[in-house]
Amino acid sequence: MTDVSAGNAITQYIQLRGSTTLLGPMQAIGLQYMDEYPSVGLPLLGGGTSAGYKSVLDGTADIGMASGAMPEDMEIWANAHKHSVRSIDIAYDGIAVIVNASNPITNLTLVQLRDIFTGRLNNWNELCKLSGKINVYSHHPQRGTYEPWKRLVVGKEHITLGAQIVNDHKELFANLLKDPLGISYVSTTFLGKANLKVLSVNDFLPSYENLSTNQYPIRNNLMLIAPEQTSDHVKQFIDYCLSPTKGQALIKKNGLVPIVTG
């Protein structure tokens, strides 16, 4: 964070970077915060969860945004160099299962999803009135959504080597829109941006109600990442994000489930 003098005013810059899942909600929180505290600037960049962790570790951001755990290789590096960060849960989202709109399937169980993404189930005719090889699309391991999906759905097994790796949700949507045999997953934050079918899992859709009552089984913590020791200005902004009537109200308004309720 830097101080910039402009006449008699001093602007405190709090740099944020990371998860695209949190980008929209944090923009809303940041704009409201700057309205209430006009001496504070909140430069905000995406770049993904890995960038959120890395920017805090190397000191180029005051706060990172993350939708998954720190990548293993980065954690090894941080431990070797005696760097540490703390994570602050700020919201929940769901990870939705998505297929082409022409696919007749409407529901899968967690067990079926595990078998699809590990390659044990590989033809749609084993699941519904559709025949053809199941084309699995998975996020790049450096993207935040990959880690909770693997942890919650695949567990200790490995995602099939036959999966096509995509780098962002736009690439993913483009692939599924032209592939009637494809299947993948995406944060519920992005569901309004593509004409794809969302499947229920264990008979629950990833609706706000089902996420808030923990009935939809693939629910993920979204986090702010900060150094172990932070300035008072950074701490004040994090507290604002966790306030039920401030940041958490905007989290809900943006379609995510707040961690703290009033």
Tab-separated table of C-alpha atoms in Angstrom:
chain	number	residue	atom	x	y	z
A	1	MET	CA	0.000	0.000	0.000
A	2	THR	CA	1.291	3.446	-0.880
A	3	ASP	CA	0.369	6.984	0.150
A	4	VAL	CA	-0.029	9.604	-2.553
A	5	SER	CA	-0.315	13.261	-1.632
A	6	ALA	CA	-2.678	15.405	-3.707
A	7	GLY	CA	-2.852	18.883	-2.209
A	8	ASN	CA	-4.006	18.371	1.339
A	9	ALA	CA	-5.547	14.943	0.628
A	10	ILE	CA	-3.668	11.674	1.131
A	11	THR	CA	-5.002	8.650	-0.710
A	12	GLN	CA	-4.321	5.249	0.771
A	13	TYR	CA	-4.041	2.646	-2.000
A	14	ILE	CA	-4.993	-0.919	-1.107
A	15	GLN	CA	-4.008	-3.233	-3.968
A	16	LEU	CA	-6.220	-6.275	-4.620
A	17	ARG	CA	-5.613	-9.072	-7.124
A	18	GLY	CA	-6.769	-12.603	-7.851
A	19	SER	CA	-9.802	-14.783	-8.441
A	20	THR	CA	-12.124	-13.823	-11.299
A	21	THR	CA	-14.961	-15.441	-9.317
A	22	LEU	CA	-14.647	-12.689	-6.708
A	23	LEU	CA	-13.861	-9.899	-9.146
A	24	GLY	CA	-17.436	-8.641	-9.640
A	25	PRO	CA	-18.493	-8.737	-5.976
A	26	MET	CA	-15.241	-7.115	-4.858
A	27	GLN	CA	-15.665	-4.361	-7.442
A	28	ALA	CA	-19.080	-3.618	-5.933
A	29	ILE	CA	-17.674	-3.592	-2.398
A	30	GLY	CA	-14.713	-1.466	-3.475
A	31	LEU	CA	-16.863	1.172	-5.170
A	32	GLN	CA	-19.096	1.520	-2.108
A	33	TYR	CA	-16.075	1.613	0.204
A	34	MET	CA	-14.432	4.388	-1.818
A	35	ASP	CA	-17.685	6.366	-1.721
A	36	GLU	CA	-17.683	6.121	2.063
A	37	TYR	CA	-13.912	6.604	2.416
A	38	PRO	CA	-12.903	8.937	-0.450
A	39	SER	CA	-9.289	9.084	0.729
A	40	VAL	CA	-8.863	5.376	-0.105
A	41	GLY	CA	-8.155	3.934	-3.561
A	42	LEU	CA	-8.718	0.243	-4.329
A	43	PRO	CA	-6.968	-0.826	-7.550
A	44	LEU	CA	-8.425	-4.226	-8.456
A	45	LEU	CA	-7.071	-6.794	-10.923
A	46	GLY	CA	-8.099	-10.350	-11.831
A	47	GLY	CA	-5.575	-12.903	-12.967
A	48	GLY	CA	-6.933	-15.933	-11.108
A	49	THR	CA	-6.498	-17.535	-7.716
A	50	SER	CA	-2.806	-18.347	-8.227
A	51	ALA	CA	-2.132	-14.682	-8.970
A	52	GLY	CA	-3.958	-13.771	-5.752
A	53	TYR	CA	-1.683	-15.926	-3.626
A	54	LYS	CA	1.486	-15.014	-5.519
A	55	SER	CA	0.864	-11.266	-5.363
A	56	VAL	CA	0.503	-11.368	-1.577
A	57	LEU	CA	3.547	-13.596	-1.164
A	58	ASP	CA	5.731	-11.319	-3.281
A	59	GLY	CA	4.278	-8.097	-1.845
A	60	THR	CA	2.787	-6.701	-5.072
A	61	ALA	CA	-0.735	-6.728	-3.585
A	62	ASP	CA	-2.084	-6.038	-0.113
A	63	ILE	CA	-4.989	-8.469	-0.478
A	64	GLY	CA	-5.416	-11.485	-2.739
A	65	MET	CA	-8.681	-13.042	-3.831
A	66	ALA	CA	-8.962	-16.830	-4.006
A	67	SER	CA	-11.556	-19.454	-4.880
A	68	GLY	CA	-9.392	-22.418	-3.900
A	69	ALA	CA	-6.370	-23.486	-1.890
A	70	MET	CA	-2.839	-22.337	-2.648
A	71	PRO	CA	-1.314	-24.414	-5.478
A	72	GLU	CA	0.974	-27.107	-4.115
A	73	ASP	CA	4.104	-25.886	-5.892
A	74	MET	CA	3.555	-22.370	-4.558
A	75	GLU	CA	2.977	-23.687	-1.035
A	76	ILE	CA	6.260	-25.622	-1.192
A	77	TRP	CA	8.073	-22.456	-2.304
A	78	ALA	CA	6.420	-20.355	0.431
A	79	ASN	CA	7.351	-22.846	3.139
A	80	ALA	CA	10.931	-23.072	1.882
A	81	HIS	CA	11.254	-19.274	2.030
A	82	LYS	CA	9.382	-19.010	5.346
A	83	HIS	CA	6.568	-16.921	3.828
A	84	SER	CA	3.032	-17.354	5.097
A	85	VAL	CA	-0.386	-15.859	4.450
A	86	ARG	CA	-3.746	-16.070	6.153
A	87	SER	CA	-7.079	-16.687	4.465
A	88	ILE	CA	-10.323	-14.966	5.439
A	89	ASP	CA	-13.538	-16.628	4.265
A	90	ILE	CA	-15.782	-13.993	2.701
A	91	ALA	CA	-18.487	-15.905	0.773
A	92	TYR	CA	-19.685	-19.243	-0.558
A	93	ASP	CA	-20.429	-20.111	-4.130
A	94	GLY	CA	-21.532	-23.297	-5.805
A	95	ILE	CA	-19.668	-25.166	-8.507
A	96	ALA	CA	-22.277	-26.018	-11.108
A	97	VAL	CA	-22.241	-28.986	-13.482
A	98	ILE	CA	-22.872	-27.820	-17.046
A	99	VAL	CA	-23.620	-29.580	-20.340
A	100	ASN	CA	-24.820	-28.643	-23.811
A	101	ALA	CA	-28.473	-27.559	-23.849
A	102	SER	CA	-29.369	-30.478	-26.160
A	103	ASN	CA	-28.269	-33.084	-23.606
A	104	PRO	CA	-31.373	-34.830	-22.131
A	105	ILE	CA	-29.769	-35.511	-18.745
A	106	THR	CA	-30.998	-33.421	-15.799
A	107	ASN	CA	-29.399	-34.918	-12.674
A	108	LEU	CA	-26.220	-36.704	-11.639
A	109	THR	CA	-25.090	-38.071	-8.303
A	110	LEU	CA	-21.736	-37.202	-6.786
A	111	VAL	CA	-20.658	-40.800	-7.384
A	112	GLN	CA	-21.594	-40.559	-11.068
A	113	LEU	CA	-19.685	-37.277	-11.371
A	114	ARG	CA	-16.615	-38.847	-9.792
A	115	ASP	CA	-16.834	-41.775	-12.216
A	116	ILE	CA	-17.200	-39.421	-15.200
A	117	PHE	CA	-14.278	-37.208	-14.235
A	118	THR	CA	-11.980	-40.135	-13.421
A	119	GLY	CA	-12.856	-41.853	-16.699
A	120	ARG	CA	-14.701	-44.878	-15.313
A	121	LEU	CA	-17.941	-43.747	-16.988
A	122	ASN	CA	-17.188	-42.797	-20.569
A	123	ASN	CA	-20.402	-43.095	-22.625
A	124	TRP	CA	-23.589	-41.105	-22.159
A	125	ASN	CA	-25.736	-44.201	-22.855
A	126	GLU	CA	-24.760	-45.440	-19.383
A	127	LEU	CA	-26.601	-42.445	-17.907
A	128	CYS	CA	-29.355	-41.235	-20.232
A	129	LYS	CA	-30.960	-41.481	-23.687
A	130	LEU	CA	-27.893	-40.156	-25.444
A	131	SER	CA	-25.166	-42.195	-27.045
A	132	GLY	CA	-21.593	-41.091	-27.542
A	133	LYS	CA	-18.300	-40.686	-25.741
A	134	ILE	CA	-18.465	-38.327	-22.760
A	135	ASN	CA	-16.147	-35.404	-23.495
A	136	VAL	CA	-14.769	-34.090	-20.203
A	137	TYR	CA	-13.611	-30.484	-19.990
A	138	SER	CA	-11.666	-29.429	-16.896
A	139	HIS	CA	-10.178	-26.163	-15.712
A	140	HIS	CA	-6.417	-25.677	-15.685
A	141	PRO	CA	-4.960	-26.818	-12.324
A	142	GLN	CA	-3.743	-23.248	-11.683
A	143	ARG	CA	-7.323	-21.909	-11.810
A	144	GLY	CA	-9.090	-21.614	-8.478
A	145	THR	CA	-12.181	-23.652	-9.373
A	146	TYR	CA	-10.082	-26.726	-10.166
A	147	GLU	CA	-8.917	-27.339	-6.584
A	148	PRO	CA	-12.305	-27.447	-4.813
A	149	TRP	CA	-13.832	-29.458	-7.679
A	150	LYS	CA	-11.094	-32.071	-7.438
A	151	ARG	CA	-11.283	-32.123	-3.649
A	152	LEU	CA	-15.091	-32.298	-3.389
A	153	VAL	CA	-15.862	-34.499	-6.393
A	154	VAL	CA	-12.804	-36.532	-7.394
A	155	GLY	CA	-11.146	-36.759	-3.988
A	156	LYS	CA	-7.823	-38.575	-3.863
A	157	GLU	CA	-8.194	-39.891	-7.400
A	158	HIS	CA	-7.035	-38.116	-10.546
A	159	ILE	CA	-9.070	-36.355	-13.202
A	160	THR	CA	-8.950	-38.408	-16.381
A	161	LEU	CA	-5.998	-37.756	-18.683
A	162	GLY	CA	-8.558	-37.638	-21.488
A	163	ALA	CA	-9.988	-34.375	-20.181
A	164	GLN	CA	-9.560	-31.305	-22.361
A	165	ILE	CA	-8.018	-28.491	-20.288
A	166	VAL	CA	-9.467	-24.983	-20.609
A	167	ASN	CA	-7.944	-21.766	-19.316
A	168	ASP	CA	-11.045	-19.684	-18.558
A	169	HIS	CA	-14.826	-19.819	-18.527
A	170	LYS	CA	-15.158	-18.118	-21.929
A	171	GLU	CA	-13.137	-20.873	-23.589
A	172	LEU	CA	-15.128	-23.450	-21.649
A	173	PHE	CA	-18.497	-22.048	-22.725
A	174	ALA	CA	-17.406	-21.876	-26.373
A	175	ASN	CA	-16.432	-25.560	-26.291
A	176	LEU	CA	-19.629	-26.767	-24.630
A	177	LEU	CA	-21.863	-24.693	-26.903
A	178	LYS	CA	-20.606	-26.666	-29.894
A	179	ASP	CA	-20.182	-30.051	-28.192
A	180	PRO	CA	-23.432	-31.957	-27.420
A	181	LEU	CA	-21.379	-34.671	-25.672
A	182	GLY	CA	-19.397	-32.368	-23.385
A	183	ILE	CA	-19.560	-31.871	-19.620
A	184	SER	CA	-17.739	-29.545	-17.249
A	185	TYR	CA	-18.079	-27.357	-14.159
A	186	VAL	CA	-18.034	-23.644	-13.402
A	187	SER	CA	-18.629	-21.260	-10.525
A	188	THR	CA	-22.267	-20.250	-10.207
A	189	THR	CA	-21.034	-16.653	-10.529
A	190	PHE	CA	-20.696	-17.161	-14.293
A	191	LEU	CA	-23.899	-19.090	-15.034
A	192	GLY	CA	-25.704	-16.102	-16.534
A	193	LYS	CA	-23.124	-15.755	-19.296
A	194	ALA	CA	-23.836	-18.832	-21.440
A	195	ASN	CA	-26.788	-20.765	-22.869
A	196	LEU	CA	-25.903	-24.068	-21.225
A	197	LYS	CA	-27.860	-26.578	-19.158
A	198	VAL	CA	-27.168	-26.699	-15.425
A	199	LEU	CA	-27.618	-30.135	-13.859
A	200	SER	CA	-28.835	-30.895	-10.388
A	201	VAL	CA	-26.495	-32.946	-8.202
A	202	ASN	CA	-28.039	-35.459	-5.802
A	203	ASP	CA	-31.384	-33.886	-6.882
A	204	PHE	CA	-30.447	-30.330	-5.850
A	205	LEU	CA	-29.771	-27.439	-8.212
A	206	PRO	CA	-27.087	-24.881	-7.221
A	207	SER	CA	-29.672	-22.222	-6.342
A	208	TYR	CA	-29.038	-19.539	-3.747
A	209	GLU	CA	-31.479	-21.262	-1.362
A	210	ASN	CA	-29.882	-24.692	-1.779
A	211	LEU	CA	-26.393	-23.222	-1.317
A	212	SER	CA	-27.331	-21.189	1.746
A	213	THR	CA	-28.933	-24.241	3.395
A	214	ASN	CA	-25.975	-26.450	2.380
A	215	GLN	CA	-28.193	-28.865	0.427
A	216	TYR	CA	-26.329	-28.519	-2.859
A	217	PRO	CA	-23.267	-30.730	-2.247
A	218	ILE	CA	-20.565	-28.850	-4.195
A	219	ARG	CA	-20.156	-25.645	-2.212
A	220	ASN	CA	-16.908	-23.711	-2.093
A	221	ASN	CA	-15.393	-21.102	0.238
A	222	LEU	CA	-14.249	-17.856	-1.410
A	223	MET	CA	-11.464	-16.092	0.428
A	224	LEU	CA	-9.430	-12.963	0.852
A	225	ILE	CA	-5.704	-13.632	1.268
A	226	ALA	CA	-3.558	-11.310	3.379
A	227	PRO	CA	-0.112	-11.298	5.022
A	228	GLU	CA	0.041	-12.416	8.648
A	229	GLN	CA	0.631	-8.781	9.636
A	230	THR	CA	-1.445	-6.110	7.900
A	231	SER	CA	-1.769	-2.345	8.217
A	232	ASP	CA	-4.736	-0.769	9.978
A	233	HIS	CA	-6.084	0.403	6.603
A	234	VAL	CA	-6.076	-3.129	5.190
A	235	LYS	CA	-7.636	-4.537	8.367
A	236	GLN	CA	-10.381	-1.899	8.234
A	237	PHE	CA	-11.237	-2.844	4.645
A	238	ILE	CA	-11.329	-6.570	5.477
A	239	ASP	CA	-13.629	-5.818	8.426
A	240	TYR	CA	-15.846	-3.830	6.051
A	241	CYS	CA	-16.031	-6.834	3.703
A	242	LEU	CA	-17.206	-8.977	6.630
A	243	SER	CA	-19.781	-6.484	7.933
A	244	PRO	CA	-23.330	-7.901	7.585
A	245	THR	CA	-24.722	-4.519	6.527
A	246	LYS	CA	-21.833	-3.515	4.235
A	247	GLY	CA	-19.672	-5.984	2.339
A	248	GLN	CA	-21.737	-9.060	3.132
A	249	ALA	CA	-24.931	-7.354	1.959
A	250	LEU	CA	-23.203	-6.673	-1.370
A	251	ILE	CA	-21.969	-10.268	-1.521
A	252	LYS	CA	-25.599	-11.412	-1.343
A	253	LYS	CA	-26.732	-8.789	-3.860
A	254	ASN	CA	-24.153	-10.171	-6.299
A	255	GLY	CA	-25.521	-13.705	-6.030
A	256	LEU	CA	-23.018	-15.246	-3.631
A	257	VAL	CA	-23.862	-16.628	-0.188
A	258	PRO	CA	-22.497	-14.409	2.608
A	259	ILE	CA	-20.381	-15.895	5.377
A	260	VAL	CA	-21.803	-13.482	7.945
A	261	THR	CA	-25.504	-12.699	8.168
A	262	GLY	CA	-27.168	-9.963	10.133
